[in-house]
Amino acid sequence: MIGVTDTEGDGAEWSFPAVPGAVRAARQAVRGALREWGLGGAVVDEAVLLVSELVTNSMRYTPGPVGVRVTHPRTAGGRAAALPGLVVEVSDPLPEAPTERTPGPDDESGRGLQLVARAARRWGTRRGKSGKTVWFELALPG
């Protein structure tokens, strides 16, 4: 069962159990929220791809649940928002930060963090009380 934590305002947050179909559900949830905010095109496709990679990685190494949070910066009163781009966070109970590795040419996995590093304007990890969060920021058009 997917736990919808929040989908109001400038952010959306979900919790996904480590079950078959969770990665697909995460992609659909993120795509739906971004479209609801009026975003489309490459930024949505990139966000969905990177969420898919990070949630897949979390599901591979942890028993779940995996949290996904998306924050959309908006302008308020004509001032620029505090966040310079779309910020996406994927959290799981494993405290160790993932490491970017160089897969062999025939490896079928191991490229998720490389995709994040190349597609995102910025990305990083942080430890929390009950695990870690991998986050990335995408530039918004305009």
Short mmCIF file of N, CA and C in Angstrom, two decimals:
data_model
loop_
_atom_site.label_atom_id
_atom_site.label_comp_id
_atom_site.label_asym_id
_atom_site.label_seq_id
_atom_site.Cartn_x
_atom_site.Cartn_y
_atom_site.Cartn_z
N MET A 1 0.84 -1.17 0.00
CA MET A 1 0.00 0.00 0.00
C MET A 1 0.88 1.24 0.00
N ILE A 2 0.64 2.13 -0.93
CA ILE A 2 1.39 3.37 -1.01
C ILE A 2 0.82 4.34 0.01
N GLY A 3 1.69 4.95 0.78
CA GLY A 3 1.26 5.96 1.72
C GLY A 3 1.46 7.33 1.13
N VAL A 4 0.38 8.04 0.88
CA VAL A 4 0.48 9.41 0.40
C VAL A 4 0.59 10.30 1.62
N THR A 5 1.75 10.88 1.82
CA THR A 5 1.97 11.71 2.98
C THR A 5 1.42 13.11 2.76
N ASP A 6 1.68 13.68 1.58
CA ASP A 6 1.24 15.04 1.30
C ASP A 6 1.32 15.28 -0.20
N THR A 7 0.32 15.92 -0.74
CA THR A 7 0.37 16.33 -2.14
C THR A 7 -0.19 17.74 -2.31
N GLU A 8 -0.17 18.52 -1.27
CA GLU A 8 -0.72 19.88 -1.32
C GLU A 8 0.39 20.91 -1.49
N GLY A 9 0.04 22.03 -2.09
CA GLY A 9 0.95 23.17 -2.16
C GLY A 9 2.14 22.92 -3.06
N ASP A 10 3.30 23.32 -2.58
CA ASP A 10 4.52 23.27 -3.37
C ASP A 10 5.33 22.00 -3.16
N GLY A 11 4.74 21.00 -2.54
CA GLY A 11 5.46 19.76 -2.30
C GLY A 11 4.53 18.57 -2.35
N ALA A 12 5.12 17.42 -2.59
CA ALA A 12 4.37 16.16 -2.57
C ALA A 12 5.29 15.11 -1.97
N GLU A 13 4.70 14.22 -1.19
CA GLU A 13 5.50 13.22 -0.49
C GLU A 13 4.74 11.90 -0.42
N TRP A 14 5.47 10.81 -0.66
CA TRP A 14 4.87 9.48 -0.64
C TRP A 14 5.80 8.51 0.07
N SER A 15 5.25 7.40 0.51
CA SER A 15 6.03 6.30 1.08
C SER A 15 5.64 5.03 0.33
N PHE A 16 6.65 4.30 -0.16
CA PHE A 16 6.42 3.10 -0.95
C PHE A 16 7.01 1.88 -0.25
N PRO A 17 6.23 0.81 -0.10
CA PRO A 17 6.78 -0.42 0.47
C PRO A 17 7.69 -1.10 -0.55
N ALA A 18 8.58 -1.93 -0.09
CA ALA A 18 9.47 -2.66 -0.98
C ALA A 18 8.75 -3.88 -1.54
N VAL A 19 7.88 -3.64 -2.50
CA VAL A 19 7.09 -4.70 -3.13
C VAL A 19 7.15 -4.51 -4.65
N PRO A 20 6.88 -5.59 -5.40
CA PRO A 20 6.82 -5.43 -6.85
C PRO A 20 5.81 -4.34 -7.23
N GLY A 21 6.18 -3.54 -8.16
CA GLY A 21 5.30 -2.46 -8.60
C GLY A 21 5.56 -1.13 -7.92
N ALA A 22 6.38 -1.12 -6.88
CA ALA A 22 6.62 0.14 -6.15
C ALA A 22 7.38 1.15 -7.00
N VAL A 23 8.33 0.70 -7.79
CA VAL A 23 9.09 1.63 -8.63
C VAL A 23 8.16 2.27 -9.66
N ARG A 24 7.31 1.46 -10.27
CA ARG A 24 6.34 1.99 -11.23
C ARG A 24 5.41 2.98 -10.55
N ALA A 25 4.95 2.65 -9.34
CA ALA A 25 4.06 3.55 -8.61
C ALA A 25 4.76 4.87 -8.28
N ALA A 26 6.04 4.81 -7.94
CA ALA A 26 6.80 6.03 -7.65
C ALA A 26 6.90 6.90 -8.90
N ARG A 27 7.19 6.28 -10.04
CA ARG A 27 7.25 7.05 -11.30
C ARG A 27 5.92 7.72 -11.58
N GLN A 28 4.84 6.97 -11.45
CA GLN A 28 3.51 7.52 -11.74
C GLN A 28 3.16 8.66 -10.79
N ALA A 29 3.48 8.50 -9.52
CA ALA A 29 3.17 9.54 -8.53
C ALA A 29 3.92 10.82 -8.83
N VAL A 30 5.21 10.70 -9.11
CA VAL A 30 6.02 11.89 -9.39
C VAL A 30 5.55 12.55 -10.69
N ARG A 31 5.33 11.76 -11.73
CA ARG A 31 4.86 12.33 -13.00
C ARG A 31 3.54 13.07 -12.80
N GLY A 32 2.62 12.47 -12.04
CA GLY A 32 1.33 13.10 -11.80
C GLY A 32 1.45 14.42 -11.06
N ALA A 33 2.29 14.46 -10.03
CA ALA A 33 2.46 15.69 -9.25
C ALA A 33 3.07 16.79 -10.12
N LEU A 34 4.08 16.45 -10.90
CA LEU A 34 4.73 17.46 -11.73
C LEU A 34 3.78 18.00 -12.79
N ARG A 35 3.00 17.14 -13.37
CA ARG A 35 2.01 17.60 -14.36
C ARG A 35 0.95 18.47 -13.71
N GLU A 36 0.55 18.11 -12.50
CA GLU A 36 -0.44 18.91 -11.78
C GLU A 36 0.09 20.32 -11.51
N TRP A 37 1.39 20.45 -11.34
CA TRP A 37 2.02 21.75 -11.13
C TRP A 37 2.27 22.49 -12.44
N GLY A 38 1.86 21.89 -13.56
CA GLY A 38 2.02 22.54 -14.85
C GLY A 38 3.36 22.31 -15.51
N LEU A 39 4.14 21.39 -15.00
CA LEU A 39 5.43 21.09 -15.60
C LEU A 39 5.26 20.00 -16.65
N GLY A 40 6.13 20.00 -17.62
CA GLY A 40 6.07 18.98 -18.66
C GLY A 40 7.42 18.85 -19.33
N GLY A 41 7.46 18.08 -20.39
CA GLY A 41 8.66 17.96 -21.19
C GLY A 41 9.82 17.29 -20.50
N ALA A 42 11.01 17.81 -20.82
CA ALA A 42 12.25 17.17 -20.38
C ALA A 42 12.40 17.12 -18.87
N VAL A 43 11.97 18.17 -18.16
CA VAL A 43 12.16 18.17 -16.70
C VAL A 43 11.36 17.04 -16.05
N VAL A 44 10.17 16.77 -16.55
CA VAL A 44 9.36 15.68 -16.00
C VAL A 44 10.01 14.34 -16.35
N ASP A 45 10.43 14.19 -17.60
CA ASP A 45 11.06 12.93 -18.01
C ASP A 45 12.34 12.66 -17.21
N GLU A 46 13.16 13.69 -17.00
CA GLU A 46 14.38 13.52 -16.23
C GLU A 46 14.08 13.18 -14.77
N ALA A 47 13.14 13.89 -14.18
CA ALA A 47 12.79 13.62 -12.77
C ALA A 47 12.29 12.19 -12.61
N VAL A 48 11.43 11.75 -13.50
CA VAL A 48 10.87 10.40 -13.42
C VAL A 48 11.96 9.35 -13.61
N LEU A 49 12.86 9.56 -14.56
CA LEU A 49 13.97 8.62 -14.78
C LEU A 49 14.85 8.52 -13.54
N LEU A 50 15.21 9.66 -12.96
CA LEU A 50 16.11 9.64 -11.81
C LEU A 50 15.43 9.06 -10.58
N VAL A 51 14.15 9.36 -10.39
CA VAL A 51 13.40 8.74 -9.28
C VAL A 51 13.38 7.23 -9.46
N SER A 52 13.15 6.78 -10.67
CA SER A 52 13.12 5.35 -10.95
C SER A 52 14.45 4.70 -10.58
N GLU A 53 15.56 5.33 -10.95
CA GLU A 53 16.88 4.78 -10.63
C GLU A 53 17.12 4.73 -9.13
N LEU A 54 16.79 5.82 -8.42
CA LEU A 54 17.07 5.87 -6.98
C LEU A 54 16.15 4.95 -6.19
N VAL A 55 14.88 4.88 -6.56
CA VAL A 55 13.96 3.98 -5.86
C VAL A 55 14.35 2.53 -6.12
N THR A 56 14.73 2.22 -7.35
CA THR A 56 15.19 0.86 -7.67
C THR A 56 16.40 0.50 -6.80
N ASN A 57 17.34 1.42 -6.67
CA ASN A 57 18.52 1.18 -5.85
C ASN A 57 18.12 0.94 -4.39
N SER A 58 17.23 1.77 -3.88
CA SER A 58 16.78 1.59 -2.49
C SER A 58 16.10 0.25 -2.30
N MET A 59 15.25 -0.13 -3.24
CA MET A 59 14.53 -1.40 -3.14
C MET A 59 15.49 -2.58 -3.20
N ARG A 60 16.59 -2.42 -3.92
CA ARG A 60 17.56 -3.51 -4.05
C ARG A 60 18.30 -3.76 -2.74
N TYR A 61 18.57 -2.71 -1.98
CA TYR A 61 19.44 -2.85 -0.81
C TYR A 61 18.75 -2.70 0.54
N THR A 62 17.49 -2.32 0.58
CA THR A 62 16.80 -2.14 1.86
C THR A 62 15.46 -2.86 1.85
N PRO A 63 14.93 -3.16 3.03
CA PRO A 63 13.61 -3.77 3.11
C PRO A 63 12.48 -2.76 2.97
N GLY A 64 12.82 -1.48 2.82
CA GLY A 64 11.80 -0.45 2.71
C GLY A 64 11.37 0.03 4.08
N PRO A 65 10.47 0.93 4.14
CA PRO A 65 9.85 1.62 3.02
C PRO A 65 10.80 2.67 2.43
N VAL A 66 10.44 3.13 1.24
CA VAL A 66 11.21 4.16 0.55
C VAL A 66 10.33 5.40 0.44
N GLY A 67 10.86 6.51 0.89
CA GLY A 67 10.13 7.77 0.82
C GLY A 67 10.58 8.58 -0.38
N VAL A 68 9.64 9.25 -1.02
CA VAL A 68 9.94 10.15 -2.13
C VAL A 68 9.27 11.48 -1.85
N ARG A 69 10.06 12.55 -1.97
CA ARG A 69 9.51 13.89 -1.77
C ARG A 69 9.96 14.77 -2.92
N VAL A 70 9.03 15.56 -3.44
CA VAL A 70 9.30 16.49 -4.53
C VAL A 70 8.90 17.88 -4.05
N THR A 71 9.79 18.85 -4.25
CA THR A 71 9.50 20.23 -3.85
C THR A 71 9.64 21.13 -5.06
N HIS A 72 8.58 21.87 -5.34
CA HIS A 72 8.53 22.78 -6.49
C HIS A 72 8.70 24.20 -5.99
N PRO A 73 9.76 24.89 -6.43
CA PRO A 73 9.92 26.27 -6.01
C PRO A 73 8.94 27.16 -6.76
N ARG A 74 8.37 28.08 -6.05
CA ARG A 74 7.46 29.05 -6.67
C ARG A 74 7.87 30.44 -6.22
N THR A 75 7.42 31.41 -6.94
CA THR A 75 7.70 32.77 -6.52
C THR A 75 6.54 33.25 -5.67
N ALA A 76 6.88 33.99 -4.65
CA ALA A 76 5.86 34.54 -3.75
C ALA A 76 6.05 36.04 -3.67
N GLY A 77 5.02 36.79 -3.97
CA GLY A 77 5.10 38.24 -3.89
C GLY A 77 6.14 38.84 -4.81
N GLY A 78 6.38 38.19 -5.96
CA GLY A 78 7.34 38.72 -6.91
C GLY A 78 8.79 38.40 -6.59
N ARG A 79 9.04 37.77 -5.46
CA ARG A 79 10.42 37.40 -5.10
C ARG A 79 10.69 35.97 -5.53
N ALA A 80 11.93 35.72 -5.83
CA ALA A 80 12.31 34.36 -6.23
C ALA A 80 12.17 33.42 -5.04
N ALA A 81 11.81 32.20 -5.33
CA ALA A 81 11.68 31.19 -4.29
C ALA A 81 13.06 30.86 -3.71
N ALA A 82 13.05 30.31 -2.51
CA ALA A 82 14.31 29.95 -1.85
C ALA A 82 15.02 28.82 -2.60
N LEU A 83 14.27 27.94 -3.21
CA LEU A 83 14.86 26.82 -3.94
C LEU A 83 15.06 27.22 -5.40
N PRO A 84 16.25 27.02 -5.95
CA PRO A 84 16.51 27.45 -7.32
C PRO A 84 16.02 26.48 -8.39
N GLY A 85 15.55 25.32 -8.03
CA GLY A 85 15.08 24.35 -9.01
C GLY A 85 14.18 23.33 -8.36
N LEU A 86 13.76 22.36 -9.15
CA LEU A 86 12.94 21.27 -8.65
C LEU A 86 13.82 20.34 -7.82
N VAL A 87 13.45 20.10 -6.58
CA VAL A 87 14.24 19.26 -5.69
C VAL A 87 13.48 17.96 -5.43
N VAL A 88 14.16 16.84 -5.63
CA VAL A 88 13.58 15.52 -5.42
C VAL A 88 14.46 14.78 -4.41
N GLU A 89 13.81 14.15 -3.43
CA GLU A 89 14.53 13.40 -2.40
C GLU A 89 13.99 11.98 -2.34
N VAL A 90 14.89 11.02 -2.23
CA VAL A 90 14.52 9.61 -2.05
C VAL A 90 15.20 9.14 -0.77
N SER A 91 14.40 8.67 0.18
CA SER A 91 14.92 8.26 1.49
C SER A 91 14.65 6.78 1.73
N ASP A 92 15.58 6.14 2.44
CA ASP A 92 15.38 4.75 2.82
C ASP A 92 16.05 4.50 4.17
N PRO A 93 15.81 3.34 4.78
CA PRO A 93 16.33 3.08 6.12
C PRO A 93 17.81 2.71 6.20
N LEU A 94 18.48 2.53 5.09
CA LEU A 94 19.90 2.17 5.10
C LEU A 94 20.73 3.42 5.38
N PRO A 95 21.57 3.42 6.43
CA PRO A 95 22.29 4.64 6.78
C PRO A 95 23.48 4.96 5.86
N GLU A 96 24.03 3.97 5.18
CA GLU A 96 25.20 4.20 4.35
C GLU A 96 24.83 4.92 3.06
N ALA A 97 25.65 5.90 2.72
CA ALA A 97 25.45 6.63 1.46
C ALA A 97 25.82 5.73 0.29
N PRO A 98 25.10 5.84 -0.81
CA PRO A 98 25.47 5.05 -1.98
C PRO A 98 26.77 5.60 -2.58
N THR A 99 27.48 4.75 -3.26
CA THR A 99 28.72 5.18 -3.91
C THR A 99 28.58 5.04 -5.41
N GLU A 100 29.05 6.05 -6.10
CA GLU A 100 29.04 6.01 -7.56
C GLU A 100 30.15 5.06 -7.98
N ARG A 101 29.83 4.14 -8.85
CA ARG A 101 30.84 3.19 -9.30
C ARG A 101 30.91 3.21 -10.82
N THR A 102 31.94 2.59 -11.34
CA THR A 102 32.11 2.51 -12.78
C THR A 102 31.82 1.07 -13.20
N PRO A 103 30.64 0.85 -13.77
CA PRO A 103 30.30 -0.51 -14.20
C PRO A 103 31.07 -0.89 -15.47
N GLY A 104 31.23 -2.18 -15.65
CA GLY A 104 31.84 -2.66 -16.87
C GLY A 104 30.91 -2.47 -18.05
N PRO A 105 31.43 -2.55 -19.26
CA PRO A 105 30.59 -2.30 -20.44
C PRO A 105 29.44 -3.30 -20.60
N ASP A 106 29.57 -4.49 -20.04
CA ASP A 106 28.51 -5.49 -20.16
C ASP A 106 27.62 -5.58 -18.92
N ASP A 107 27.92 -4.79 -17.89
CA ASP A 107 27.09 -4.80 -16.68
C ASP A 107 25.70 -4.25 -16.99
N GLU A 108 24.69 -4.90 -16.44
CA GLU A 108 23.31 -4.48 -16.66
C GLU A 108 22.80 -3.52 -15.60
N SER A 109 23.62 -3.23 -14.60
CA SER A 109 23.21 -2.30 -13.55
C SER A 109 24.43 -1.50 -13.11
N GLY A 110 24.21 -0.58 -12.18
CA GLY A 110 25.32 0.19 -11.64
C GLY A 110 25.50 1.56 -12.24
N ARG A 111 24.51 2.02 -13.00
CA ARG A 111 24.64 3.33 -13.65
C ARG A 111 23.71 4.39 -13.08
N GLY A 112 22.93 4.04 -12.07
CA GLY A 112 21.93 4.96 -11.55
C GLY A 112 22.51 6.27 -11.04
N LEU A 113 23.54 6.19 -10.21
CA LEU A 113 24.13 7.42 -9.68
C LEU A 113 24.86 8.20 -10.77
N GLN A 114 25.40 7.51 -11.77
CA GLN A 114 26.01 8.22 -12.89
C GLN A 114 24.96 9.04 -13.63
N LEU A 115 23.78 8.46 -13.82
CA LEU A 115 22.70 9.21 -14.46
C LEU A 115 22.31 10.43 -13.63
N VAL A 116 22.20 10.24 -12.33
CA VAL A 116 21.85 11.35 -11.44
C VAL A 116 22.91 12.44 -11.55
N ALA A 117 24.18 12.05 -11.47
CA ALA A 117 25.28 13.03 -11.50
C ALA A 117 25.31 13.81 -12.81
N ARG A 118 24.96 13.17 -13.90
CA ARG A 118 25.02 13.84 -15.19
C ARG A 118 23.77 14.67 -15.50
N ALA A 119 22.62 14.22 -15.06
CA ALA A 119 21.37 14.92 -15.40
C ALA A 119 21.03 16.04 -14.44
N ALA A 120 21.41 15.90 -13.18
CA ALA A 120 21.02 16.88 -12.17
C ALA A 120 21.98 18.07 -12.15
N ARG A 121 21.42 19.22 -11.80
CA ARG A 121 22.26 20.41 -11.62
C ARG A 121 23.16 20.21 -10.39
N ARG A 122 22.56 19.66 -9.34
CA ARG A 122 23.29 19.32 -8.11
C ARG A 122 22.67 18.06 -7.55
N TRP A 123 23.44 17.33 -6.75
CA TRP A 123 22.89 16.17 -6.06
C TRP A 123 23.77 15.88 -4.85
N GLY A 124 23.24 15.09 -3.92
CA GLY A 124 24.01 14.75 -2.75
C GLY A 124 23.26 13.76 -1.87
N THR A 125 23.85 13.48 -0.72
CA THR A 125 23.24 12.58 0.25
C THR A 125 23.33 13.21 1.63
N ARG A 126 22.46 12.77 2.51
CA ARG A 126 22.55 13.18 3.91
C ARG A 126 21.98 12.06 4.77
N ARG A 127 22.58 11.92 5.95
CA ARG A 127 22.10 10.93 6.91
C ARG A 127 21.01 11.55 7.76
N GLY A 128 20.08 10.71 8.15
CA GLY A 128 19.00 11.13 9.03
C GLY A 128 18.95 10.24 10.25
N LYS A 129 17.93 10.42 11.05
CA LYS A 129 17.77 9.62 12.26
C LYS A 129 17.52 8.15 11.95
N SER A 130 16.86 7.90 10.85
CA SER A 130 16.49 6.51 10.55
C SER A 130 16.89 6.10 9.14
N GLY A 131 18.03 6.57 8.66
CA GLY A 131 18.47 6.17 7.34
C GLY A 131 19.17 7.31 6.62
N LYS A 132 18.99 7.34 5.32
CA LYS A 132 19.65 8.36 4.51
C LYS A 132 18.69 8.87 3.44
N THR A 133 19.08 10.00 2.88
CA THR A 133 18.34 10.61 1.78
C THR A 133 19.32 10.93 0.67
N VAL A 134 18.94 10.56 -0.55
CA VAL A 134 19.67 10.98 -1.74
C VAL A 134 18.77 12.01 -2.41
N TRP A 135 19.32 13.17 -2.73
CA TRP A 135 18.53 14.24 -3.32
C TRP A 135 19.19 14.73 -4.61
N PHE A 136 18.38 15.32 -5.46
CA PHE A 136 18.91 15.96 -6.65
C PHE A 136 18.05 17.17 -6.99
N GLU A 137 18.66 18.08 -7.72
CA GLU A 137 17.98 19.30 -8.15
C GLU A 137 18.04 19.39 -9.67
N LEU A 138 16.90 19.67 -10.27
CA LEU A 138 16.83 19.86 -11.71
C LEU A 138 16.47 21.31 -12.00
N ALA A 139 17.10 21.88 -13.02
CA ALA A 139 16.76 23.23 -13.44
C ALA A 139 15.38 23.22 -14.08
N LEU A 140 14.63 24.27 -13.84
CA LEU A 140 13.31 24.41 -14.43
C LEU A 140 13.39 25.32 -15.65
N PRO A 141 12.59 25.04 -16.67
CA PRO A 141 12.61 25.91 -17.84
C PRO A 141 12.10 27.31 -17.50
N GLY A 142 12.60 28.27 -18.24
CA GLY A 142 12.10 29.64 -18.05
C GLY A 142 13.04 30.44 -17.36
#
